[in-house]
Amino acid sequence: MSELFSRDEIEDRLAELQSRIGSALAPYEASSAARDLLELLRAVEELINLGTVDWDDDVFEEQLHGFPVFQSGQHLLQLAHVRKRLATRFDSALVARLSLLILQGSDIGVAFARHGALEAASGFRSVATMMGYLQSRRRHLVGLLHFVPIACRGSQLLKQHEAFNVFLPIVEFSAAPMMGAQYALMVKLAQERLGIPEDPAAEVAMLDGIYLEPERASILEMHKSTDGLHLLEAKESLRPDRLFSAAELRNDILHTEALYAEFDLCGTEFAVAAALVRRLSKDFIDDDYWIRISPAELATLTAEVGASPALIAALTCEATTYMECLSTYAPFVLVGDRYLSTVSLLSRFIYSWRAYVLERKKRFQIRAGFIFEGSVKAALEKQGFVVQNIVRINRQEFDVVALRDDVIWNVQCKNNFIGLSRVDSDAVAFARYNRSLVMSYERALVKERNREHLLKMKLASAAVQHMVVSRFPVVTNNPRIVVFNRIAHFAARVDAVLAAERPAIND
């Protein structure tokens, strides 16, 4: 898209899609639409997380994940069997929500197919593919939630269980394409600012394989330390018949505090946010899932825990465009005269606040750099590289050094980062930051070439190649710069680098 269309054309497309989303939402009454969308999000989150349940029964798991959603009307007996088995583990309301969502998935999958949206329709082939599809669209549904109070200006009420058929087409035909157009604009401006040719195949790899945003050191990369083990002794028991609960939210906070204990997370402003969320999950909880609180009560509560202006501002979304709403982690939406949230939205918020707090700690940045190097090493080893135990040569430090087919691969690991919420709705800011990083990485490659003799002497090999792996999803035409979200393709990239050099060598 960035090659075929000018900047003006892409910006016109963005404006058109923004208007389309607003027009689609305009007829609905804001408070009821927000409540309906929150109910839908609950079912969506539950279906996605159903995949984490261990049934200790391979046959049933295959029946569940393989259930043909697209043709569920022809397999009602099989659905009844699945529902009966779900009922042995979960409460009846949860089973009813899951069953209804599967049936609605069948209807909307057929509708997508009839309208030629075959890729979207394929997301409803089975429960497993539906989980993956909804995971890819969850962020958009949350973005719509924050846009609803702005865009919904009418009096029309959604009929019971109609939310899926109203909101998902908006996501599929307007919201997701709008994000695609925004990313195309980001690529185009980034290429222009770098002065490189436009490439229709270029991408901005914002999200990883499971649609999570990149970060310096995710909770999945952290290991339990002696400092944090005692914190986990306070974990609460969970109801086995729920996929989400207030107790699980509090356990998530505890788990975060334990895994990041080495950075004294409990001694930072994270502790204030954690205290706030814990109070919300105990004093304002409904059905072990909903948070309902008036603006006055929220103001009192934030004052009691000593919340900073930044923390208070982060609780609600003041954005006015859909792309800005897509970038927020705010847990609350104003519905009538009360703020509504859920344990899953609060979990998302507190995790993002962890990143905000840690980002300002130099020790975390340094430690995260070593964790990042470890992740790169592990990824290279999976692809057949033999990582060398080299940290310094003649007092000069190296990040990751690996061998493959008698070639030394010297890999610089750049854990530079800025929260995507600061740039993914601002293509100009992204292009500016992207250029700064790419120029820095290219200078690093020159530096490494100037000292490659150290590696040649250490490993007794004349063939040395240099690469950079970037945590931040940069746009560049330099094949030696690899985005970490695409690290699984590192071997293919280095093969391409070698292939491109052979003609020059032969000449």
Short mmCIF file of C-alpha atoms in Angstrom, two decimals, residues 51-280:
data_model
loop_
_atom_site.label_atom_id
_atom_site.label_comp_id
_atom_site.label_asym_id
_atom_site.label_seq_id
_atom_site.Cartn_x
_atom_site.Cartn_y
_atom_site.Cartn_z
CA GLY A 51 -7.24 -22.88 25.44
CA THR A 52 -5.14 -22.68 28.61
CA VAL A 53 -7.23 -25.29 30.46
CA ASP A 54 -5.67 -28.71 30.95
CA TRP A 55 -8.46 -31.28 30.76
CA ASP A 56 -6.17 -34.26 31.28
CA ASP A 57 -8.17 -35.87 28.48
CA ASP A 58 -6.62 -35.77 25.00
CA VAL A 59 -9.77 -37.10 23.34
CA PHE A 60 -11.99 -34.36 24.75
CA GLU A 61 -9.43 -31.64 24.08
CA GLU A 62 -9.37 -32.72 20.44
CA GLN A 63 -13.19 -32.70 20.34
CA LEU A 64 -13.32 -29.26 21.94
CA HIS A 65 -10.60 -27.53 19.92
CA GLY A 66 -11.61 -29.27 16.72
CA PHE A 67 -15.34 -28.61 17.01
CA PRO A 68 -16.51 -27.30 13.59
CA VAL A 69 -17.83 -23.85 14.50
CA PHE A 70 -18.59 -22.96 10.89
CA GLN A 71 -20.95 -25.94 10.65
CA SER A 72 -22.14 -26.06 14.24
CA GLY A 73 -25.78 -26.22 13.12
CA GLN A 74 -25.03 -29.63 11.61
CA HIS A 75 -23.26 -30.86 14.75
CA LEU A 76 -25.67 -29.95 17.55
CA LEU A 77 -25.30 -33.34 19.25
CA GLN A 78 -21.53 -32.90 19.31
CA LEU A 79 -21.99 -29.38 20.68
CA ALA A 80 -24.30 -30.74 23.36
CA HIS A 81 -21.61 -33.25 24.34
CA VAL A 82 -18.98 -30.50 24.52
CA ARG A 83 -21.31 -28.31 26.54
CA LYS A 84 -22.08 -31.16 28.96
CA ARG A 85 -18.37 -31.74 29.54
CA LEU A 86 -17.73 -28.02 30.04
CA ALA A 87 -20.49 -28.02 32.66
CA THR A 88 -18.58 -30.56 34.74
CA ARG A 89 -15.88 -27.95 35.29
CA PHE A 90 -17.35 -24.47 34.91
CA ASP A 91 -20.39 -22.70 36.31
CA SER A 92 -23.54 -22.66 34.20
CA ALA A 93 -23.33 -18.96 33.26
CA LEU A 94 -19.82 -19.40 31.85
CA VAL A 95 -20.86 -22.48 29.87
CA ALA A 96 -23.85 -20.57 28.48
CA ARG A 97 -21.62 -17.67 27.35
CA LEU A 98 -19.16 -19.99 25.64
CA SER A 99 -21.91 -21.98 23.92
CA LEU A 100 -23.66 -18.85 22.68
CA LEU A 101 -20.41 -17.36 21.35
CA ILE A 102 -19.66 -20.55 19.42
CA LEU A 103 -23.12 -20.49 17.82
CA GLN A 104 -22.76 -16.80 17.00
CA GLY A 105 -19.34 -17.57 15.55
CA SER A 106 -20.99 -19.99 13.15
CA ASP A 107 -23.44 -17.35 11.94
CA ILE A 108 -20.89 -14.60 11.51
CA GLY A 109 -18.40 -16.95 9.85
CA VAL A 110 -21.02 -17.81 7.24
CA ALA A 111 -21.84 -14.11 6.81
CA PHE A 112 -18.17 -13.24 6.31
CA ALA A 113 -17.87 -15.96 3.67
CA ARG A 114 -20.94 -14.67 1.81
CA HIS A 115 -19.41 -11.19 1.72
CA GLY A 116 -16.13 -12.50 0.34
CA ALA A 117 -14.17 -12.05 3.59
CA LEU A 118 -12.73 -15.54 3.27
CA GLU A 119 -9.72 -14.98 5.52
CA ALA A 120 -11.96 -13.77 8.34
CA ALA A 121 -14.41 -16.62 7.69
CA SER A 122 -11.58 -19.13 8.01
CA GLY A 123 -11.19 -18.00 11.61
CA PHE A 124 -14.40 -19.84 12.40
CA ARG A 125 -13.53 -23.27 11.04
CA SER A 126 -13.09 -24.67 14.55
CA VAL A 127 -12.96 -23.60 18.17
CA ALA A 128 -9.15 -23.53 17.94
CA THR A 129 -9.14 -21.21 14.92
CA MET A 130 -11.85 -19.08 16.52
CA MET A 131 -9.63 -18.65 19.59
CA GLY A 132 -6.80 -17.46 17.36
CA TYR A 133 -9.01 -15.15 15.32
CA LEU A 134 -10.57 -13.51 18.37
CA GLN A 135 -7.14 -13.12 19.94
CA SER A 136 -6.09 -11.18 16.83
CA ARG A 137 -9.17 -8.94 17.15
CA ARG A 138 -9.34 -8.53 20.93
CA ARG A 139 -7.28 -5.33 20.93
CA HIS A 140 -9.67 -3.82 18.39
CA LEU A 141 -12.70 -4.67 20.52
CA VAL A 142 -11.06 -2.93 23.48
CA GLY A 143 -10.29 0.04 21.24
CA LEU A 144 -13.95 0.19 20.19
CA LEU A 145 -14.97 0.10 23.84
CA HIS A 146 -13.13 3.36 24.47
CA PHE A 147 -14.42 4.90 21.23
CA VAL A 148 -18.08 4.07 21.96
CA PRO A 149 -18.70 6.99 24.39
CA ILE A 150 -17.46 9.39 21.72
CA ALA A 151 -19.08 7.87 18.64
CA CYS A 152 -22.42 6.56 19.92
CA ARG A 153 -24.80 9.53 19.82
CA GLY A 154 -28.18 7.92 19.09
CA SER A 155 -30.92 6.18 21.03
CA GLN A 156 -30.97 2.76 19.36
CA LEU A 157 -30.53 -0.16 21.74
CA LEU A 158 -28.91 -3.41 20.74
CA LYS A 159 -31.13 -6.45 20.94
CA GLN A 160 -30.14 -9.23 23.31
CA HIS A 161 -27.02 -11.10 22.14
CA GLU A 162 -26.68 -8.79 19.10
CA ALA A 163 -23.34 -7.25 20.06
CA PHE A 164 -21.19 -9.83 18.25
CA ASN A 165 -22.96 -9.24 14.94
CA VAL A 166 -22.73 -5.47 15.32
CA PHE A 167 -19.21 -4.90 16.63
CA LEU A 168 -17.21 -7.63 14.90
CA PRO A 169 -18.05 -6.46 11.33
CA ILE A 170 -16.97 -2.94 12.37
CA VAL A 171 -13.68 -4.42 13.52
CA GLU A 172 -13.20 -6.59 10.45
CA PHE A 173 -14.20 -4.15 7.71
CA SER A 174 -13.16 -0.80 9.21
CA ALA A 175 -11.02 -1.00 12.37
CA ALA A 176 -8.52 -3.65 11.26
CA PRO A 177 -8.12 -2.03 7.80
CA MET A 178 -7.57 1.30 9.55
CA MET A 179 -4.71 -0.16 11.54
CA GLY A 180 -3.33 -1.59 8.30
CA ALA A 181 -3.49 1.82 6.66
CA GLN A 182 -1.84 3.42 9.69
CA TYR A 183 1.00 0.91 9.55
CA ALA A 184 1.35 1.54 5.82
CA LEU A 185 1.69 5.26 6.54
CA MET A 186 4.28 4.53 9.24
CA VAL A 187 6.31 2.42 6.80
CA LYS A 188 6.06 5.04 4.07
CA LEU A 189 7.16 7.93 6.29
CA ALA A 190 9.92 5.84 7.84
CA GLN A 191 11.29 4.96 4.40
CA GLU A 192 11.08 8.59 3.29
CA ARG A 193 12.90 9.81 6.40
CA LEU A 194 15.65 7.24 5.86
CA GLY A 195 15.89 8.15 2.18
CA ILE A 196 15.44 4.55 1.05
CA PRO A 197 13.28 3.26 -1.83
CA GLU A 198 9.70 2.31 -1.06
CA ASP A 199 9.23 -1.42 -0.70
CA PRO A 200 5.71 -2.89 -0.86
CA ALA A 201 6.92 -5.93 1.08
CA ALA A 202 8.20 -3.85 4.01
CA GLU A 203 6.33 -4.18 7.28
CA VAL A 204 6.30 -2.74 10.75
CA ALA A 205 6.30 -5.83 12.94
CA MET A 206 4.53 -4.27 15.90
CA LEU A 207 3.07 -7.43 17.43
CA ASP A 208 4.53 -10.85 18.05
CA GLY A 209 3.09 -14.21 17.04
CA ILE A 210 0.37 -14.15 19.69
CA TYR A 211 -0.51 -10.49 19.12
CA LEU A 212 1.39 -9.13 22.11
CA GLU A 213 3.35 -5.91 21.97
CA PRO A 214 7.14 -6.09 22.27
CA GLU A 215 8.71 -4.98 25.55
CA ARG A 216 12.16 -4.87 27.11
CA ALA A 217 11.68 -7.88 29.38
CA SER A 218 8.28 -9.55 29.47
CA ILE A 219 7.07 -11.51 32.46
CA LEU A 220 7.55 -14.69 30.41
CA GLU A 221 11.30 -13.98 30.26
CA MET A 222 11.71 -13.43 33.99
CA HIS A 223 12.74 -16.08 36.50
CA LYS A 224 11.77 -16.43 40.13
CA SER A 225 14.37 -15.02 42.50
CA THR A 226 14.92 -15.59 46.19
CA ASP A 227 13.76 -12.00 46.73
CA GLY A 228 10.36 -12.78 45.28
CA LEU A 229 9.64 -16.33 46.41
CA HIS A 230 8.28 -15.28 49.80
CA LEU A 231 5.77 -12.97 48.12
CA LEU A 232 4.13 -15.92 46.41
CA GLU A 233 3.25 -17.44 49.77
CA ALA A 234 0.35 -14.97 49.90
CA LYS A 235 -1.29 -16.35 46.75
CA GLU A 236 -5.03 -16.90 47.05
CA SER A 237 -6.85 -20.08 46.14
CA LEU A 238 -8.90 -19.81 42.95
CA ARG A 239 -12.37 -21.02 42.12
CA PRO A 240 -11.95 -23.92 39.68
CA ASP A 241 -15.24 -23.11 37.93
CA ARG A 242 -14.09 -19.69 36.67
CA LEU A 243 -11.67 -18.59 33.96
CA PHE A 244 -11.40 -15.09 35.45
CA SER A 245 -11.85 -13.88 39.00
CA ALA A 246 -10.88 -11.07 41.34
CA ALA A 247 -8.61 -13.46 43.25
CA GLU A 248 -6.79 -14.34 40.02
CA LEU A 249 -6.28 -10.62 39.34
CA ARG A 250 -4.71 -10.19 42.78
CA ASN A 251 -2.56 -13.27 42.20
CA ASP A 252 -1.41 -11.79 38.88
CA ILE A 253 -0.27 -8.67 40.73
CA LEU A 254 1.54 -10.81 43.30
CA HIS A 255 3.18 -12.84 40.54
CA THR A 256 4.37 -9.64 38.85
CA GLU A 257 5.77 -8.29 42.11
CA ALA A 258 7.58 -11.58 42.74
CA LEU A 259 9.14 -11.93 39.30
CA TYR A 260 10.35 -8.32 39.24
CA ALA A 261 11.35 -8.26 42.92
CA GLU A 262 15.03 -7.73 42.06
CA PHE A 263 14.07 -4.26 40.82
CA ASP A 264 12.19 -3.42 44.04
CA LEU A 265 8.91 -3.09 42.18
CA CYS A 266 7.06 -2.93 45.50
CA GLY A 267 9.09 0.17 46.39
CA THR A 268 8.01 2.09 43.29
CA GLU A 269 4.82 3.75 42.10
CA PHE A 270 3.73 0.31 40.95
CA ALA A 271 2.89 -0.38 44.60
CA VAL A 272 0.39 2.49 44.55
CA ALA A 273 -1.29 1.17 41.41
CA ALA A 274 -1.29 -2.34 42.87
CA ALA A 275 -2.94 -1.10 46.07
CA LEU A 276 -5.56 0.71 44.00
CA VAL A 277 -6.38 -2.35 41.89
CA ARG A 278 -6.50 -4.59 44.96
CA ARG A 279 -8.99 -2.23 46.61
CA LEU A 280 -11.09 -2.11 43.47
#
